[in-house]
PDB file of C-alpha atoms and ligand atoms in Angstrom:
ATOM      1  CA  MET A   1     -17.244   3.288 -34.176  1.00 62.00           C
ATOM      2  CA  SER A   2     -14.488   4.362 -31.815  1.00 70.00           C
ATOM      3  CA  VAL A   3     -14.755   4.341 -28.032  1.00 76.00           C
ATOM      4  CA  HIS A   4     -12.694   6.793 -25.996  1.00 75.00           C
ATOM      5  CA  ILE A   5     -12.739   6.277 -22.251  1.00 71.00           C
ATOM      6  CA  GLN A   6     -10.767   8.807 -20.226  1.00 73.00           C
ATOM      7  CA  ASN A   7      -8.801   7.433 -17.269  1.00 79.00           C
ATOM      8  CA  THR A   8      -9.072  10.142 -14.618  1.00 94.00           C
ATOM      9  CA  ARG A   9      -6.581   8.545 -12.218  1.00 98.00           C
ATOM     10  CA  LEU A  10      -3.090   9.887 -11.575  1.00 98.00           C
ATOM     11  CA  THR A  11      -0.409   8.216 -13.676  1.00 98.00           C
ATOM     12  CA  THR A  12       3.037   6.981 -12.690  1.00 98.00           C
ATOM     13  CA  THR A  13       4.426   9.861 -14.803  1.00 98.00           C
ATOM     14  CA  LYS A  14       2.521  12.332 -12.621  1.00 98.00           C
ATOM     15  CA  ILE A  15       3.801  10.639  -9.445  1.00 98.00           C
ATOM     16  CA  ARG A  16       7.376  11.031 -10.744  1.00 98.00           C
ATOM     17  CA  GLN A  17       6.712  14.696 -11.632  1.00 98.00           C
ATOM     18  CA  MET A  18       5.545  15.364  -8.081  1.00 98.00           C
ATOM     19  CA  LYS A  19       9.067  14.616  -6.817  1.00 98.00           C
ATOM     20  CA  GLN A  20      10.598  16.947  -9.401  1.00 98.00           C
ATOM     21  CA  GLN A  21       8.129  19.683  -8.435  1.00 98.00           C
ATOM     22  CA  GLY A  22       8.701  19.197  -4.704  1.00 98.00           C
ATOM     23  CA  GLU A  23       5.092  18.169  -4.079  1.00 98.00           C
ATOM     24  CA  LYS A  24       4.784  15.535  -1.346  1.00 98.00           C
ATOM     25  CA  ILE A  25       2.966  12.317  -2.285  1.00 99.00           C
ATOM     26  CA  SER A  26       0.217  10.909  -0.029  1.00 99.00           C
ATOM     27  CA  MET A  27      -0.405   7.161  -0.085  1.00 99.00           C
ATOM     28  CA  LEU A  28      -2.810   5.111   2.043  1.00 99.00           C
ATOM     29  CA  THR A  29      -3.675   1.447   2.040  1.00 98.00           C
ATOM     30  CA  SER A  30      -7.118   0.471   0.869  1.00 98.00           C
ATOM     31  CA  TYR A  31      -8.857  -2.877   0.631  1.00 98.00           C
ATOM     32  CA  ASP A  32     -12.523  -2.188  -0.158  1.00 98.00           C
ATOM     33  CA  PHE A  33     -14.812  -0.014  -2.258  1.00 98.00           C
ATOM     34  CA  THR A  34     -16.348   2.091   0.519  1.00 98.00           C
ATOM     35  CA  LEU A  35     -13.191   3.260   2.308  1.00 98.00           C
ATOM     36  CA  ALA A  36     -11.353   3.590  -1.018  1.00 98.00           C
ATOM     37  CA  ARG A  37     -14.109   5.920  -2.255  1.00 98.00           C
ATOM     38  CA  LEU A  38     -13.833   8.099   0.859  1.00 98.00           C
ATOM     39  CA  ALA A  39     -10.014   8.272   0.682  1.00 98.00           C
ATOM     40  CA  ASP A  40     -10.172   9.008  -3.047  1.00 98.00           C
ATOM     41  CA  GLU A  41     -12.761  11.770  -2.550  1.00 98.00           C
ATOM     42  CA  ALA A  42     -10.539  13.249   0.179  1.00 98.00           C
ATOM     43  CA  GLY A  43      -7.786  13.535  -2.432  1.00 98.00           C
ATOM     44  CA  VAL A  44      -5.193  10.882  -1.578  1.00 98.00           C
ATOM     45  CA  ASP A  45      -2.681  10.449  -4.421  1.00 98.00           C
ATOM     46  CA  VAL A  46      -2.136   6.676  -4.265  1.00 99.00           C
ATOM     47  CA  LEU A  47      -4.370   3.894  -2.949  1.00 99.00           C
ATOM     48  CA  LEU A  48      -2.229   0.884  -2.055  1.00 99.00           C
ATOM     49  CA  VAL A  49      -3.985  -2.468  -1.956  1.00 98.00           C
ATOM     50  CA  GLY A  50      -1.363  -3.684   0.493  1.00 98.00           C
ATOM     51  CA  ASP A  51      -0.798  -7.300   1.411  1.00 98.00           C
ATOM     52  CA  SER A  52      -1.344  -5.974   4.941  1.00 98.00           C
ATOM     53  CA  ALA A  53      -4.911  -6.980   3.961  1.00 98.00           C
ATOM     54  CA  SER A  54      -3.746 -10.359   5.249  1.00 98.00           C
ATOM     55  CA  ASN A  55      -3.601  -8.813   8.748  1.00 97.00           C
ATOM     56  CA  ILE A  56      -6.247  -6.102   8.504  1.00 98.00           C
ATOM     57  CA  VAL A  57      -8.930  -7.866   6.462  1.00 98.00           C
ATOM     58  CA  CYS A  58      -8.243 -11.563   7.105  1.00 98.00           C
ATOM     59  CA  GLY A  59      -6.914 -11.419  10.679  1.00 97.00           C
ATOM     60  CA  ASN A  60      -3.682 -13.294   9.955  1.00 97.00           C
ATOM     61  CA  GLN A  61      -0.586 -12.651  12.064  1.00 96.00           C
ATOM     62  CA  TYR A  62       1.605 -12.143   8.971  1.00 97.00           C
ATOM     63  CA  THR A  63       1.228 -10.954   5.379  1.00 97.00           C
ATOM     64  CA  LEU A  64       2.448 -14.292   4.010  1.00 98.00           C
ATOM     65  CA  PRO A  65      -0.838 -16.255   3.764  1.00 98.00           C
ATOM     66  CA  ILE A  66      -2.757 -13.916   1.444  1.00 98.00           C
ATOM     67  CA  THR A  67      -3.062 -15.264  -2.111  1.00 98.00           C
ATOM     68  CA  LEU A  68      -2.881 -13.649  -5.525  1.00 98.00           C
ATOM     69  CA  ASP A  69      -6.568 -14.403  -6.137  1.00 98.00           C
ATOM     70  CA  GLU A  70      -7.495 -12.716  -2.850  1.00 98.00           C
ATOM     71  CA  MET A  71      -5.378  -9.637  -3.710  1.00 98.00           C
ATOM     72  CA  ILE A  72      -7.062  -9.396  -7.127  1.00 98.00           C
ATOM     73  CA  PHE A  73     -10.524  -9.738  -5.537  1.00 98.00           C
ATOM     74  CA  LEU A  74      -9.813  -6.868  -3.111  1.00 98.00           C
ATOM     75  CA  SER A  75      -8.194  -4.720  -5.807  1.00 98.00           C
ATOM     76  CA  LYS A  76     -11.301  -4.827  -7.998  1.00 98.00           C
ATOM     77  CA  GLY A  77     -13.355  -2.987  -5.379  1.00 98.00           C
ATOM     78  CA  VAL A  78     -10.651  -0.347  -4.883  1.00 98.00           C
ATOM     79  CA  VAL A  79     -10.326   0.203  -8.642  1.00 98.00           C
ATOM     80  CA  ARG A  80     -14.113   0.692  -8.952  1.00 98.00           C
ATOM     81  CA  ALA A  81     -13.899   3.416  -6.275  1.00 98.00           C
ATOM     82  CA  ALA A  82     -10.808   5.279  -7.482  1.00 98.00           C
ATOM     83  CA  GLN A  83     -11.601   8.330  -9.615  1.00 98.00           C
ATOM     84  CA  ARG A  84      -8.393  10.248  -8.948  1.00 98.00           C
ATOM     85  CA  ALA A  85      -5.891   8.127  -7.050  1.00 98.00           C
ATOM     86  CA  LEU A  86      -3.450   5.794  -8.742  1.00 98.00           C
ATOM     87  CA  VAL A  87      -4.198   2.206  -7.646  1.00 98.00           C
ATOM     88  CA  LEU A  88      -1.107   0.234  -6.636  1.00 99.00           C
ATOM     89  CA  VAL A  89      -1.340  -3.463  -5.726  1.00 99.00           C
ATOM     90  CA  ASP A  90       1.075  -5.525  -3.626  1.00 98.00           C
ATOM     91  CA  MET A  91       2.254  -8.741  -5.239  1.00 98.00           C
ATOM     92  CA  PRO A  92       1.782 -11.288  -2.438  1.00 98.00           C
ATOM     93  CA  PHE A  93       4.406 -13.647  -1.037  1.00 98.00           C
ATOM     94  CA  GLY A  94       5.206 -16.436  -3.508  1.00 98.00           C
ATOM     95  CA  SER A  95       3.843 -14.633  -6.569  1.00 98.00           C
ATOM     96  CA  TYR A  96       7.170 -13.173  -7.805  1.00 98.00           C
ATOM     97  CA  GLN A  97      10.022 -14.991  -6.023  1.00 96.00           C
ATOM     98  CA  ILE A  98       9.938 -18.350  -7.837  1.00 97.00           C
ATOM     99  CA  THR A  99      10.818 -17.456 -11.440  1.00 98.00           C
ATOM    100  CA  ASP A 100      10.866 -14.232 -13.440  1.00 98.00           C
ATOM    101  CA  ASP A 101       8.394 -15.801 -15.901  1.00 98.00           C
ATOM    102  CA  LEU A 102       5.912 -16.427 -13.101  1.00 98.00           C
ATOM    103  CA  ALA A 103       6.528 -12.947 -11.684  1.00 98.00           C
ATOM    104  CA  VAL A 104       5.710 -11.209 -14.964  1.00 98.00           C
ATOM    105  CA  ALA A 105       2.695 -13.475 -15.594  1.00 98.00           C
ATOM    106  CA  ASN A 106       1.307 -12.706 -12.122  1.00 98.00           C
ATOM    107  CA  ALA A 107       1.962  -8.963 -12.471  1.00 98.00           C
ATOM    108  CA  ILE A 108       0.062  -9.000 -15.774  1.00 98.00           C
ATOM    109  CA  ARG A 109      -2.803 -10.928 -14.103  1.00 98.00           C
ATOM    110  CA  ILE A 110      -3.120  -8.188 -11.466  1.00 98.00           C
ATOM    111  CA  LEU A 111      -3.398  -5.379 -14.023  1.00 98.00           C
ATOM    112  CA  LYS A 112      -5.569  -7.381 -16.430  1.00 98.00           C
ATOM    113  CA  GLU A 113      -8.060  -8.771 -13.895  1.00 98.00           C
ATOM    114  CA  SER A 114      -8.320  -5.902 -11.401  1.00 98.00           C
ATOM    115  CA  GLY A 115      -7.770  -2.879 -13.629  1.00 98.00           C
ATOM    116  CA  ALA A 116      -5.136  -1.501 -11.224  1.00 98.00           C
ATOM    117  CA  ASP A 117      -2.364   0.805 -12.430  1.00 98.00           C
ATOM    118  CA  ALA A 118       0.824  -0.683 -10.977  1.00 98.00           C
ATOM    119  CA  VAL A 119       2.281  -3.353  -8.694  1.00 99.00           C
ATOM    120  CA  LYS A 120       4.624  -3.267  -5.696  1.00 98.00           C
ATOM    121  CA  ILE A 121       7.180  -5.915  -4.815  1.00 98.00           C
ATOM    122  CA  GLU A 122       9.547  -6.280  -1.868  1.00 98.00           C
ATOM    123  CA  GLY A 123      13.313  -6.666  -2.252  1.00 98.00           C
ATOM    124  CA  GLY A 124      16.466  -5.169  -3.734  1.00 98.00           C
ATOM    125  CA  GLN A 125      18.954  -6.263  -6.382  1.00 98.00           C
ATOM    126  CA  GLU A 126      17.666  -9.873  -6.269  1.00 98.00           C
ATOM    127  CA  VAL A 127      14.292  -8.813  -7.731  1.00 98.00           C
ATOM    128  CA  VAL A 128      15.708  -6.452 -10.394  1.00 98.00           C
ATOM    129  CA  PRO A 129      15.555  -9.054 -13.238  1.00 98.00           C
ATOM    130  CA  ALA A 130      11.853  -9.667 -12.512  1.00 98.00           C
ATOM    131  CA  ILE A 131      11.196  -5.912 -12.322  1.00 98.00           C
ATOM    132  CA  ARG A 132      12.873  -5.328 -15.694  1.00 98.00           C
ATOM    133  CA  ARG A 133      10.683  -8.027 -17.278  1.00 98.00           C
ATOM    134  CA  MET A 134       7.521  -6.508 -15.771  1.00 98.00           C
ATOM    135  CA  ILE A 135       8.371  -3.013 -16.983  1.00 98.00           C
ATOM    136  CA  VAL A 136       9.148  -4.292 -20.521  1.00 98.00           C
ATOM    137  CA  ALA A 137       5.727  -6.005 -20.418  1.00 98.00           C
ATOM    138  CA  GLY A 138       4.080  -2.676 -19.553  1.00 98.00           C
ATOM    139  CA  VAL A 139       3.594  -3.112 -15.816  1.00 98.00           C
ATOM    140  CA  PRO A 140       4.763  -0.119 -13.720  1.00 98.00           C
ATOM    141  CA  VAL A 141       6.547  -1.270 -10.555  1.00 99.00           C
ATOM    142  CA  CYS A 142       7.051   0.250  -7.099  1.00 99.00           C
ATOM    143  CA  GLY A 143       9.924  -1.157  -5.005  1.00 98.00           C
ATOM    144  CA  HIS A 144       9.872  -1.759  -1.239  1.00 98.00           C
ATOM    145  CA  LEU A 145      13.010  -1.749   0.948  1.00 98.00           C
ATOM    146  CA  GLY A 146      13.885  -1.716   4.648  1.00 98.00           C
ATOM    147  CA  LEU A 147      11.392  -3.656   6.735  1.00 97.00           C
ATOM    148  CA  THR A 148       9.887  -5.983   4.143  1.00 97.00           C
ATOM    149  CA  PRO A 149       7.151  -7.908   6.028  1.00 96.00           C
ATOM    150  CA  GLN A 150       7.200 -10.884   3.643  1.00 97.00           C
ATOM    151  CA  SER A 151      10.700 -11.630   5.041  1.00 95.00           C
ATOM    152  CA  VAL A 152       9.548 -11.607   8.679  1.00 95.00           C
ATOM    153  CA  ASN A 153      10.770 -15.186   9.145  1.00 94.00           C
ATOM    154  CA  GLN A 154      14.235 -14.161   8.004  1.00 92.00           C
ATOM    155  CA  PHE A 155      14.316 -10.962  10.104  1.00 93.00           C
ATOM    156  CA  GLY A 156      12.736 -12.631  13.146  1.00 93.00           C
ATOM    157  CA  GLY A 157      10.414  -9.669  13.782  1.00 92.00           C
ATOM    158  CA  TYR A 158       9.309  -6.184  12.712  1.00 94.00           C
ATOM    159  CA  GLY A 159      12.166  -4.154  14.210  1.00 94.00           C
ATOM    160  CA  LEU A 160      13.936  -1.119  12.727  1.00 97.00           C
ATOM    161  CA  ARG A 161      16.069  -2.082   9.704  1.00 96.00           C
ATOM    162  CA  ALA A 162      19.431  -0.800   8.427  1.00 97.00           C
ATOM    163  CA  LYS A 163      20.695   0.578  11.748  1.00 97.00           C
ATOM    164  CA  GLU A 164      24.186  -0.757  11.039  1.00 97.00           C
ATOM    165  CA  ALA A 165      26.425   0.727   8.340  1.00 98.00           C
ATOM    166  CA  ALA A 166      26.684  -2.466   6.256  1.00 98.00           C
ATOM    167  CA  GLU A 167      22.906  -2.921   5.954  1.00 97.00           C
ATOM    168  CA  ALA A 168      22.481   0.811   5.309  1.00 98.00           C
ATOM    169  CA  GLU A 169      25.019   0.716   2.444  1.00 98.00           C
ATOM    170  CA  LYS A 170      23.298  -2.354   0.976  1.00 98.00           C
ATOM    171  CA  LEU A 171      19.915  -0.628   1.180  1.00 98.00           C
ATOM    172  CA  LEU A 172      21.334   2.419  -0.631  1.00 98.00           C
ATOM    173  CA  ALA A 173      22.784   0.191  -3.375  1.00 98.00           C
ATOM    174  CA  ASP A 174      19.454  -1.682  -3.635  1.00 98.00           C
ATOM    175  CA  ALA A 175      17.543   1.601  -3.986  1.00 98.00           C
ATOM    176  CA  LYS A 176      19.874   2.760  -6.786  1.00 98.00           C
ATOM    177  CA  ALA A 177      19.398  -0.614  -8.548  1.00 98.00           C
ATOM    178  CA  LEU A 178      15.585  -0.364  -8.307  1.00 98.00           C
ATOM    179  CA  ASP A 179      15.733   3.210  -9.604  1.00 98.00           C
ATOM    180  CA  GLU A 180      17.952   2.232 -12.547  1.00 98.00           C
ATOM    181  CA  ALA A 181      15.677  -0.745 -13.319  1.00 98.00           C
ATOM    182  CA  GLY A 182      12.841   1.767 -13.810  1.00 98.00           C
ATOM    183  CA  CYS A 183      10.750   1.611 -10.626  1.00 98.00           C
ATOM    184  CA  PHE A 184       8.394   4.613 -10.575  1.00 98.00           C
ATOM    185  CA  CYS A 185       8.681   4.861  -6.789  1.00 98.00           C
ATOM    186  CA  ILE A 186      10.167   3.048  -3.795  1.00 99.00           C
ATOM    187  CA  VAL A 187       8.573   2.466  -0.391  1.00 98.00           C
ATOM    188  CA  LEU A 188      11.060   2.746   2.500  1.00 98.00           C
ATOM    189  CA  GLU A 189       9.740   1.055   5.631  1.00 98.00           C
ATOM    190  CA  LYS A 190      11.046   1.470   9.188  1.00 98.00           C
ATOM    191  CA  ILE A 191      14.585   2.691   8.601  1.00 98.00           C
ATOM    192  CA  PRO A 192      16.483   5.605  10.209  1.00 98.00           C
ATOM    193  CA  ALA A 193      15.320   9.013   8.954  1.00 98.00           C
ATOM    194  CA  ALA A 194      18.864  10.063   7.956  1.00 98.00           C
ATOM    195  CA  LEU A 195      19.255   6.993   5.730  1.00 98.00           C
ATOM    196  CA  ALA A 196      15.830   7.548   4.121  1.00 98.00           C
ATOM    197  CA  GLU A 197      16.852  11.127   3.320  1.00 98.00           C
ATOM    198  CA  ARG A 198      20.148   9.933   1.826  1.00 98.00           C
ATOM    199  CA  VAL A 199      18.303   7.404  -0.364  1.00 98.00           C
ATOM    200  CA  THR A 200      15.767  10.034  -1.428  1.00 98.00           C
ATOM    201  CA  LYS A 201      18.578  12.333  -2.636  1.00 98.00           C
ATOM    202  CA  ALA A 202      20.366   9.460  -4.406  1.00 98.00           C
ATOM    203  CA  VAL A 203      17.478   8.230  -6.574  1.00 98.00           C
ATOM    204  CA  SER A 204      15.513   9.920  -9.347  1.00 98.00           C
ATOM    205  CA  CYS A 205      12.192   8.217  -8.529  1.00 98.00           C
ATOM    206  CA  PRO A 206      10.084   9.289  -5.527  1.00 98.00           C
ATOM    207  CA  THR A 207      10.519   7.578  -2.157  1.00 99.00           C
ATOM    208  CA  ILE A 208       7.504   6.947   0.054  1.00 98.00           C
ATOM    209  CA  GLY A 209       8.241   6.463   3.735  1.00 98.00           C
ATOM    210  CA  ILE A 210       6.531   4.600   6.566  1.00 98.00           C
ATOM    211  CA  GLY A 211       8.472   4.925   9.786  1.00 98.00           C
ATOM    212  CA  ALA A 212      11.263   6.531   7.757  1.00 98.00           C
ATOM    213  CA  GLY A 213      11.084  10.172   8.887  1.00 98.00           C
ATOM    214  CA  ALA A 214      10.144  13.352   7.045  1.00 98.00           C
ATOM    215  CA  GLY A 215      12.885  13.396   4.412  1.00 98.00           C
ATOM    216  CA  THR A 216      11.149  11.135   1.870  1.00 98.00           C
ATOM    217  CA  ASP A 217       9.118  12.355  -1.118  1.00 98.00           C
ATOM    218  CA  GLY A 218       5.885  11.053   0.370  1.00 98.00           C
ATOM    219  CA  GLN A 219       4.311   9.068   3.194  1.00 98.00           C
ATOM    220  CA  VAL A 220       2.207   5.929   3.441  1.00 98.00           C
ATOM    221  CA  LEU A 221       0.190   4.605   6.365  1.00 98.00           C
ATOM    222  CA  VAL A 222      -2.175   1.708   6.820  1.00 98.00           C
ATOM    223  CA  LEU A 223      -5.608   3.369   6.607  1.00 98.00           C
ATOM    224  CA  HIS A 224      -7.127   1.381   9.492  1.00 98.00           C
ATOM    225  CA  ASP A 225      -4.181   2.300  11.744  1.00 98.00           C
ATOM    226  CA  MET A 226      -4.286   6.037  10.998  1.00 98.00           C
ATOM    227  CA  LEU A 227      -8.062   6.060  11.495  1.00 98.00           C
ATOM    228  CA  GLY A 228      -7.558   4.567  14.973  1.00 98.00           C
ATOM    229  CA  LEU A 229      -9.426   1.356  14.197  1.00 97.00           C
ATOM    230  CA  ASN A 230      -6.716  -0.841  15.713  1.00 93.00           C
ATOM    231  CA  GLU A 231      -6.629   0.641  19.209  1.00 88.00           C
ATOM    232  CA  GLY A 232      -3.807  -1.535  20.526  1.00 89.00           C
ATOM    233  CA  PHE A 233      -1.414  -0.823  17.636  1.00 92.00           C
ATOM    234  CA  LYS A 234       0.587   2.326  18.412  1.00 93.00           C
ATOM    235  CA  PRO A 235       4.148   2.125  17.059  1.00 96.00           C
ATOM    236  CA  LYS A 236       6.264   5.299  17.341  1.00 96.00           C
ATOM    237  CA  PHE A 237       5.852   6.175  13.650  1.00 97.00           C
ATOM    238  CA  LEU A 238       2.048   5.995  13.647  1.00 98.00           C
ATOM    239  CA  ARG A 239      -0.103   9.089  14.060  1.00 98.00           C
ATOM    240  CA  GLN A 240      -3.793   8.357  14.648  1.00 97.00           C
ATOM    241  CA  PHE A 241      -5.690  11.041  12.717  1.00 98.00           C
ATOM    242  CA  ALA A 242      -9.021   9.777  14.123  1.00 97.00           C
ATOM    243  CA  HIS A 243     -10.229   7.459  16.870  1.00 97.00           C
ATOM    244  CA  LEU A 244     -12.855   5.483  15.008  1.00 98.00           C
ATOM    245  CA  ALA A 245     -12.694   2.392  17.241  1.00 98.00           C
ATOM    246  CA  GLU A 246     -14.211   4.467  20.070  1.00 97.00           C
ATOM    247  CA  GLU A 247     -16.907   5.849  17.761  1.00 98.00           C
ATOM    248  CA  ILE A 248     -17.759   2.397  16.420  1.00 98.00           C
ATOM    249  CA  HIS A 249     -17.940   0.885  19.904  1.00 98.00           C
ATOM    250  CA  ALA A 250     -20.273   3.703  20.970  1.00 98.00           C
ATOM    251  CA  ALA A 251     -22.453   3.467  17.846  1.00 98.00           C
ATOM    252  CA  VAL A 252     -22.803  -0.315  18.045  1.00 98.00           C
ATOM    253  CA  GLY A 253     -23.488  -0.086  21.794  1.00 98.00           C
ATOM    254  CA  ASN A 254     -26.209   2.518  21.160  1.00 98.00           C
ATOM    255  CA  TYR A 255     -27.738   0.347  18.442  1.00 98.00           C
ATOM    256  CA  ILE A 256     -27.826  -2.724  20.704  1.00 98.00           C
ATOM    257  CA  ALA A 257     -29.417  -0.706  23.512  1.00 98.00           C
ATOM    258  CA  ALA A 258     -32.051   0.713  21.141  1.00 98.00           C
ATOM    259  CA  VAL A 259     -32.927  -2.777  19.864  1.00 98.00           C
ATOM    260  CA  LYS A 260     -33.138  -4.158  23.400  1.00 98.00           C
ATOM    261  CA  ASP A 261     -35.394  -1.365  24.705  1.00 98.00           C
ATOM    262  CA  SER A 262     -37.493  -1.364  21.484  1.00 98.00           C
ATOM    263  CA  SER A 263     -36.793   2.343  20.769  1.00 98.00           C
ATOM    264  CA  PHE A 264     -35.473   1.274  17.354  1.00 98.00           C
ATOM    265  CA  PRO A 265     -37.127   1.319  14.895  1.00 98.00           C
ATOM    266  CA  SER A 266     -39.406   4.293  15.642  1.00 98.00           C
ATOM    267  CA  ALA A 267     -42.661   4.994  13.828  1.00 98.00           C
ATOM    268  CA  GLU A 268     -40.744   7.286  11.408  1.00 98.00           C
ATOM    269  CA  GLU A 269     -38.341   4.458  10.643  1.00 98.00           C
ATOM    270  CA  SER A 270     -41.201   2.044   9.861  1.00 98.00           C
ATOM    271  CA  TYR A 271     -43.342   1.580   6.696  1.00 98.00           C
TER     272      TYR A 271
HETATM  273  O1  KIV B   1       1.051  -3.881   2.762  1.00 90.43           O
HETATM  274  C1  KIV B   1       1.207  -2.721   3.180  1.00 90.43           C
HETATM  275  O2  KIV B   1       0.353  -2.154   3.893  1.00 90.43           O
HETATM  276  C2  KIV B   1       2.433  -2.027   2.851  1.00 90.43           C
HETATM  277  C3  KIV B   1       2.668  -0.692   3.469  1.00 90.43           C
HETATM  278  C4  KIV B   1       3.026  -0.837   4.884  1.00 90.43           C
HETATM  279  C5  KIV B   1       3.696   0.075   2.731  1.00 90.43           C
HETATM  280  O3  KIV B   1       3.227  -2.543   2.117  1.00 90.43           O
END
């Protein structure tokens, strides 16, 4: 007996083709089944189980505390929801920096245990040996340059990166190295738009920007931020496409009032 199960999700090959065909790539973060299902049904191309889950889901100040086990747990729900979108998972801090052996073992764990399609890691030429090992092992990899939040302690904050010529030239060289190593795409976070455009023209794989202007091959935003769930967070690069915090406050307020005045549940809502 043979079993043939069709994977309906976009592949890394398709994501690469989108650059060649001039079709912009949409990526959003996702950390749970319900919101992943809605974003997938709406047609997003890539669902990123970002380590920003450390902030958004767990309430940590930084991305550093989230563990590999926690990332795999969250990824499973997103994978169950994704019918069309490629599922990309962030390798958390400490899971790929120690040795290349550990990096490839942890990347394999993510794909094996969650069913996701690819992993993302932060860094330039220093992570190329690990990336090569992962790709040889069959794990597609997305790079991440510019503001790399796992290095917040080195940067001393979340400011714009690569403003100066030396850092810009290094970022360009890093992007070329990631491209040559075989990354299927590269996230460019919080760098000048002109530099992001230069990088995009210099590499064969797609670039996905966040706070990197309009000249990249695609865009990524944190889903909760673009839905307006984090009212206080309004950096220049963020567009709020909805204002769900207001709606949730109103809905919860209405619910509380209805419980208090006994108008909920009504006869129709009772058995
Ligand atoms: O973890 C994350 O949300 C990310 C995006 C900001 C690209 O890496």
